[in-house]
Amino acid sequence: LLETEERLALQVRTLDSTMQTLVYENYSKFIDATDAIRSIGVSVQANDEGLAKLSSGMQTIDEQSRAVEDALGGLRDQVAEKLRVKR
């Protein structure tokens, strides 16, 4: 009976040690995953801000391009016609 008790006590200590190791390893993985998710969130937020700035810049370029086209479109056609006549 004492041998069985000693064997069971050893198994309990071994299982307890194994359980503590598993809890520590999984906790560490959980913390790493949490940090990774937080980092991804910050990265996505930074990308959203960059994309909004890019979109605004592209809109400005489009507006200015249209203004140049409207202002110089007629002159471009005149130059093209003169070049055609010259040939």
Short mmCIF file of N, CA and C in Angstrom, two decimals:
data_model
loop_
_atom_site.label_atom_id
_atom_site.label_comp_id
_atom_site.label_asym_id
_atom_site.label_seq_id
_atom_site.Cartn_x
_atom_site.Cartn_y
_atom_site.Cartn_z
N LEU A 1 0.84 -1.20 0.00
CA LEU A 1 0.00 0.00 0.00
C LEU A 1 0.88 1.26 0.00
N LEU A 2 1.97 1.23 0.77
CA LEU A 2 2.88 2.38 0.81
C LEU A 2 3.57 2.57 -0.53
N GLU A 3 3.91 1.48 -1.18
CA GLU A 3 4.55 1.57 -2.50
C GLU A 3 3.58 2.20 -3.51
N THR A 4 2.33 1.79 -3.45
CA THR A 4 1.31 2.34 -4.35
C THR A 4 1.12 3.82 -4.08
N GLU A 5 1.10 4.20 -2.79
CA GLU A 5 0.96 5.61 -2.43
C GLU A 5 2.15 6.40 -2.95
N GLU A 6 3.34 5.87 -2.79
CA GLU A 6 4.56 6.55 -3.24
C GLU A 6 4.56 6.68 -4.76
N ARG A 7 4.15 5.63 -5.46
CA ARG A 7 4.08 5.65 -6.92
C ARG A 7 3.05 6.67 -7.39
N LEU A 8 1.88 6.70 -6.75
CA LEU A 8 0.84 7.67 -7.11
C LEU A 8 1.29 9.10 -6.82
N ALA A 9 1.97 9.30 -5.70
CA ALA A 9 2.47 10.63 -5.35
C ALA A 9 3.48 11.10 -6.40
N LEU A 10 4.34 10.18 -6.85
CA LEU A 10 5.32 10.52 -7.88
C LEU A 10 4.61 10.86 -9.19
N GLN A 11 3.59 10.10 -9.54
CA GLN A 11 2.83 10.39 -10.75
C GLN A 11 2.11 11.74 -10.64
N VAL A 12 1.57 12.02 -9.46
CA VAL A 12 0.89 13.31 -9.26
C VAL A 12 1.88 14.45 -9.44
N ARG A 13 3.08 14.34 -8.85
CA ARG A 13 4.09 15.39 -8.98
C ARG A 13 4.53 15.54 -10.44
N THR A 14 4.69 14.41 -11.12
CA THR A 14 5.09 14.45 -12.53
C THR A 14 4.00 15.12 -13.37
N LEU A 15 2.76 14.71 -13.15
CA LEU A 15 1.66 15.32 -13.90
C LEU A 15 1.51 16.80 -13.57
N ASP A 16 1.70 17.15 -12.31
CA ASP A 16 1.60 18.56 -11.90
C ASP A 16 2.69 19.37 -12.59
N SER A 17 3.90 18.85 -12.64
CA SER A 17 5.01 19.52 -13.30
C SER A 17 4.73 19.67 -14.79
N THR A 18 4.22 18.59 -15.41
CA THR A 18 3.89 18.63 -16.83
C THR A 18 2.80 19.66 -17.10
N MET A 19 1.79 19.69 -16.24
CA MET A 19 0.70 20.64 -16.40
C MET A 19 1.22 22.08 -16.28
N GLN A 20 2.09 22.34 -15.31
CA GLN A 20 2.64 23.68 -15.14
C GLN A 20 3.44 24.09 -16.38
N THR A 21 4.20 23.15 -16.92
CA THR A 21 4.98 23.44 -18.12
C THR A 21 4.06 23.77 -19.30
N LEU A 22 3.02 22.98 -19.46
CA LEU A 22 2.07 23.23 -20.55
C LEU A 22 1.36 24.57 -20.39
N VAL A 23 0.98 24.88 -19.17
CA VAL A 23 0.32 26.17 -18.92
C VAL A 23 1.27 27.31 -19.23
N TYR A 24 2.51 27.21 -18.81
CA TYR A 24 3.50 28.26 -19.06
C TYR A 24 3.72 28.42 -20.57
N GLU A 25 3.92 27.30 -21.28
CA GLU A 25 4.17 27.36 -22.72
C GLU A 25 2.97 27.95 -23.46
N ASN A 26 1.77 27.54 -23.10
CA ASN A 26 0.58 28.06 -23.77
C ASN A 26 0.33 29.52 -23.43
N TYR A 27 0.63 29.90 -22.19
CA TYR A 27 0.48 31.30 -21.81
C TYR A 27 1.44 32.16 -22.62
N SER A 28 2.67 31.68 -22.75
CA SER A 28 3.66 32.40 -23.54
C SER A 28 3.21 32.53 -24.99
N LYS A 29 2.66 31.46 -25.56
CA LYS A 29 2.15 31.51 -26.93
C LYS A 29 0.96 32.47 -27.03
N PHE A 30 0.12 32.48 -26.01
CA PHE A 30 -1.03 33.38 -26.00
C PHE A 30 -0.57 34.83 -25.99
N ILE A 31 0.42 35.14 -25.17
CA ILE A 31 0.96 36.50 -25.10
C ILE A 31 1.57 36.89 -26.45
N ASP A 32 2.34 35.97 -27.04
CA ASP A 32 2.94 36.24 -28.35
C ASP A 32 1.87 36.50 -29.40
N ALA A 33 0.81 35.70 -29.40
CA ALA A 33 -0.28 35.87 -30.36
C ALA A 33 -0.99 37.20 -30.14
N THR A 34 -1.20 37.56 -28.89
CA THR A 34 -1.84 38.84 -28.57
C THR A 34 -1.00 40.00 -29.09
N ASP A 35 0.32 39.93 -28.86
CA ASP A 35 1.21 40.97 -29.36
C ASP A 35 1.19 41.05 -30.88
N ALA A 36 1.16 39.89 -31.54
CA ALA A 36 1.13 39.86 -33.00
C ALA A 36 -0.16 40.49 -33.52
N ILE A 37 -1.28 40.17 -32.91
CA ILE A 37 -2.58 40.72 -33.33
C ILE A 37 -2.60 42.23 -33.11
N ARG A 38 -2.06 42.67 -31.99
CA ARG A 38 -2.00 44.12 -31.72
C ARG A 38 -1.15 44.81 -32.78
N SER A 39 -0.02 44.20 -33.12
CA SER A 39 0.87 44.76 -34.14
C SER A 39 0.19 44.84 -35.49
N ILE A 40 -0.56 43.80 -35.85
CA ILE A 40 -1.29 43.80 -37.11
C ILE A 40 -2.33 44.91 -37.12
N GLY A 41 -3.01 45.10 -35.99
CA GLY A 41 -4.00 46.16 -35.89
C GLY A 41 -3.39 47.53 -36.11
N VAL A 42 -2.23 47.78 -35.52
CA VAL A 42 -1.54 49.07 -35.69
C VAL A 42 -1.11 49.23 -37.14
N SER A 43 -0.62 48.14 -37.73
CA SER A 43 -0.18 48.18 -39.12
C SER A 43 -1.34 48.49 -40.06
N VAL A 44 -2.47 47.85 -39.84
CA VAL A 44 -3.65 48.10 -40.67
C VAL A 44 -4.13 49.53 -40.50
N GLN A 45 -4.11 50.02 -39.28
CA GLN A 45 -4.53 51.40 -39.05
C GLN A 45 -3.61 52.37 -39.78
N ALA A 46 -2.30 52.11 -39.73
CA ALA A 46 -1.34 52.97 -40.43
C ALA A 46 -1.58 52.90 -41.93
N ASN A 47 -1.88 51.71 -42.45
CA ASN A 47 -2.17 51.56 -43.88
C ASN A 47 -3.43 52.31 -44.26
N ASP A 48 -4.44 52.28 -43.42
CA ASP A 48 -5.68 53.01 -43.70
C ASP A 48 -5.42 54.50 -43.81
N GLU A 49 -4.60 55.01 -42.89
CA GLU A 49 -4.28 56.44 -42.93
C GLU A 49 -3.48 56.77 -44.18
N GLY A 50 -2.54 55.91 -44.54
CA GLY A 50 -1.74 56.12 -45.74
C GLY A 50 -2.59 56.06 -47.00
N LEU A 51 -3.51 55.11 -47.04
CA LEU A 51 -4.39 54.98 -48.20
C LEU A 51 -5.32 56.18 -48.33
N ALA A 52 -5.79 56.70 -47.22
CA ALA A 52 -6.65 57.89 -47.27
C ALA A 52 -5.85 59.08 -47.80
N LYS A 53 -4.61 59.21 -47.36
CA LYS A 53 -3.76 60.31 -47.84
C LYS A 53 -3.47 60.14 -49.32
N LEU A 54 -3.17 58.89 -49.74
CA LEU A 54 -2.93 58.62 -51.15
C LEU A 54 -4.15 58.94 -52.00
N SER A 55 -5.32 58.54 -51.54
CA SER A 55 -6.56 58.81 -52.27
C SER A 55 -6.78 60.30 -52.43
N SER A 56 -6.53 61.05 -51.37
CA SER A 56 -6.69 62.51 -51.43
C SER A 56 -5.70 63.10 -52.43
N GLY A 57 -4.47 62.63 -52.41
CA GLY A 57 -3.47 63.12 -53.35
C GLY A 57 -3.84 62.79 -54.79
N MET A 58 -4.33 61.58 -55.01
CA MET A 58 -4.73 61.19 -56.37
C MET A 58 -5.91 62.03 -56.85
N GLN A 59 -6.81 62.35 -55.95
CA GLN A 59 -7.95 63.20 -56.32
C GLN A 59 -7.47 64.59 -56.72
N THR A 60 -6.51 65.13 -55.98
CA THR A 60 -5.95 66.44 -56.30
C THR A 60 -5.26 66.41 -57.66
N ILE A 61 -4.50 65.35 -57.91
CA ILE A 61 -3.82 65.21 -59.21
C ILE A 61 -4.84 65.13 -60.33
N ASP A 62 -5.89 64.37 -60.13
CA ASP A 62 -6.94 64.25 -61.15
C ASP A 62 -7.58 65.60 -61.44
N GLU A 63 -7.89 66.36 -60.39
CA GLU A 63 -8.51 67.67 -60.58
C GLU A 63 -7.58 68.61 -61.34
N GLN A 64 -6.30 68.61 -60.98
CA GLN A 64 -5.34 69.49 -61.66
C GLN A 64 -5.12 69.06 -63.10
N SER A 65 -5.10 67.75 -63.33
CA SER A 65 -4.94 67.25 -64.70
C SER A 65 -6.11 67.67 -65.57
N ARG A 66 -7.31 67.59 -65.03
CA ARG A 66 -8.50 68.02 -65.78
C ARG A 66 -8.44 69.53 -66.07
N ALA A 67 -7.97 70.30 -65.09
CA ALA A 67 -7.88 71.75 -65.28
C ALA A 67 -6.88 72.07 -66.39
N VAL A 68 -5.74 71.39 -66.40
CA VAL A 68 -4.74 71.60 -67.45
C VAL A 68 -5.31 71.18 -68.81
N GLU A 69 -5.98 70.04 -68.83
CA GLU A 69 -6.60 69.56 -70.08
C GLU A 69 -7.62 70.56 -70.60
N ASP A 70 -8.45 71.10 -69.72
CA ASP A 70 -9.45 72.08 -70.13
C ASP A 70 -8.80 73.36 -70.64
N ALA A 71 -7.72 73.79 -69.96
CA ALA A 71 -7.07 75.04 -70.33
C ALA A 71 -6.27 74.92 -71.62
N LEU A 72 -5.63 73.78 -71.83
CA LEU A 72 -4.71 73.66 -72.97
C LEU A 72 -5.21 72.74 -74.07
N GLY A 73 -6.35 72.14 -73.89
CA GLY A 73 -6.86 71.20 -74.89
C GLY A 73 -7.01 71.82 -76.26
N GLY A 74 -7.56 73.03 -76.32
CA GLY A 74 -7.74 73.72 -77.60
C GLY A 74 -6.41 74.04 -78.25
N LEU A 75 -5.45 74.49 -77.47
CA LEU A 75 -4.13 74.80 -78.01
C LEU A 75 -3.45 73.54 -78.54
N ARG A 76 -3.63 72.45 -77.85
CA ARG A 76 -3.04 71.19 -78.30
C ARG A 76 -3.58 70.82 -79.67
N ASP A 77 -4.87 70.98 -79.84
CA ASP A 77 -5.48 70.66 -81.12
C ASP A 77 -4.93 71.58 -82.23
N GLN A 78 -4.73 72.86 -81.92
CA GLN A 78 -4.19 73.81 -82.90
C GLN A 78 -2.76 73.43 -83.30
N VAL A 79 -1.95 73.05 -82.31
CA VAL A 79 -0.56 72.65 -82.59
C VAL A 79 -0.56 71.38 -83.44
N ALA A 80 -1.41 70.44 -83.13
CA ALA A 80 -1.48 69.20 -83.90
C ALA A 80 -1.88 69.51 -85.35
N GLU A 81 -2.81 70.41 -85.52
CA GLU A 81 -3.26 70.77 -86.87
C GLU A 81 -2.13 71.44 -87.65
N LYS A 82 -1.38 72.36 -87.02
CA LYS A 82 -0.26 73.02 -87.69
C LYS A 82 0.82 72.02 -88.07
N LEU A 83 1.08 71.05 -87.21
CA LEU A 83 2.07 70.03 -87.53
C LEU A 83 1.61 69.17 -88.70
N ARG A 84 0.34 68.89 -88.76
CA ARG A 84 -0.22 68.10 -89.83
C ARG A 84 -0.12 68.86 -91.16
N VAL A 85 -0.39 70.16 -91.14
CA VAL A 85 -0.33 70.99 -92.34
C VAL A 85 1.12 71.10 -92.80
N LYS A 86 2.04 71.23 -91.86
CA LYS A 86 3.46 71.41 -92.18
C LYS A 86 4.01 70.18 -92.89
N ARG A 87 3.55 69.02 -92.61
CA ARG A 87 4.04 67.78 -93.22
C ARG A 87 3.47 67.68 -94.56
#
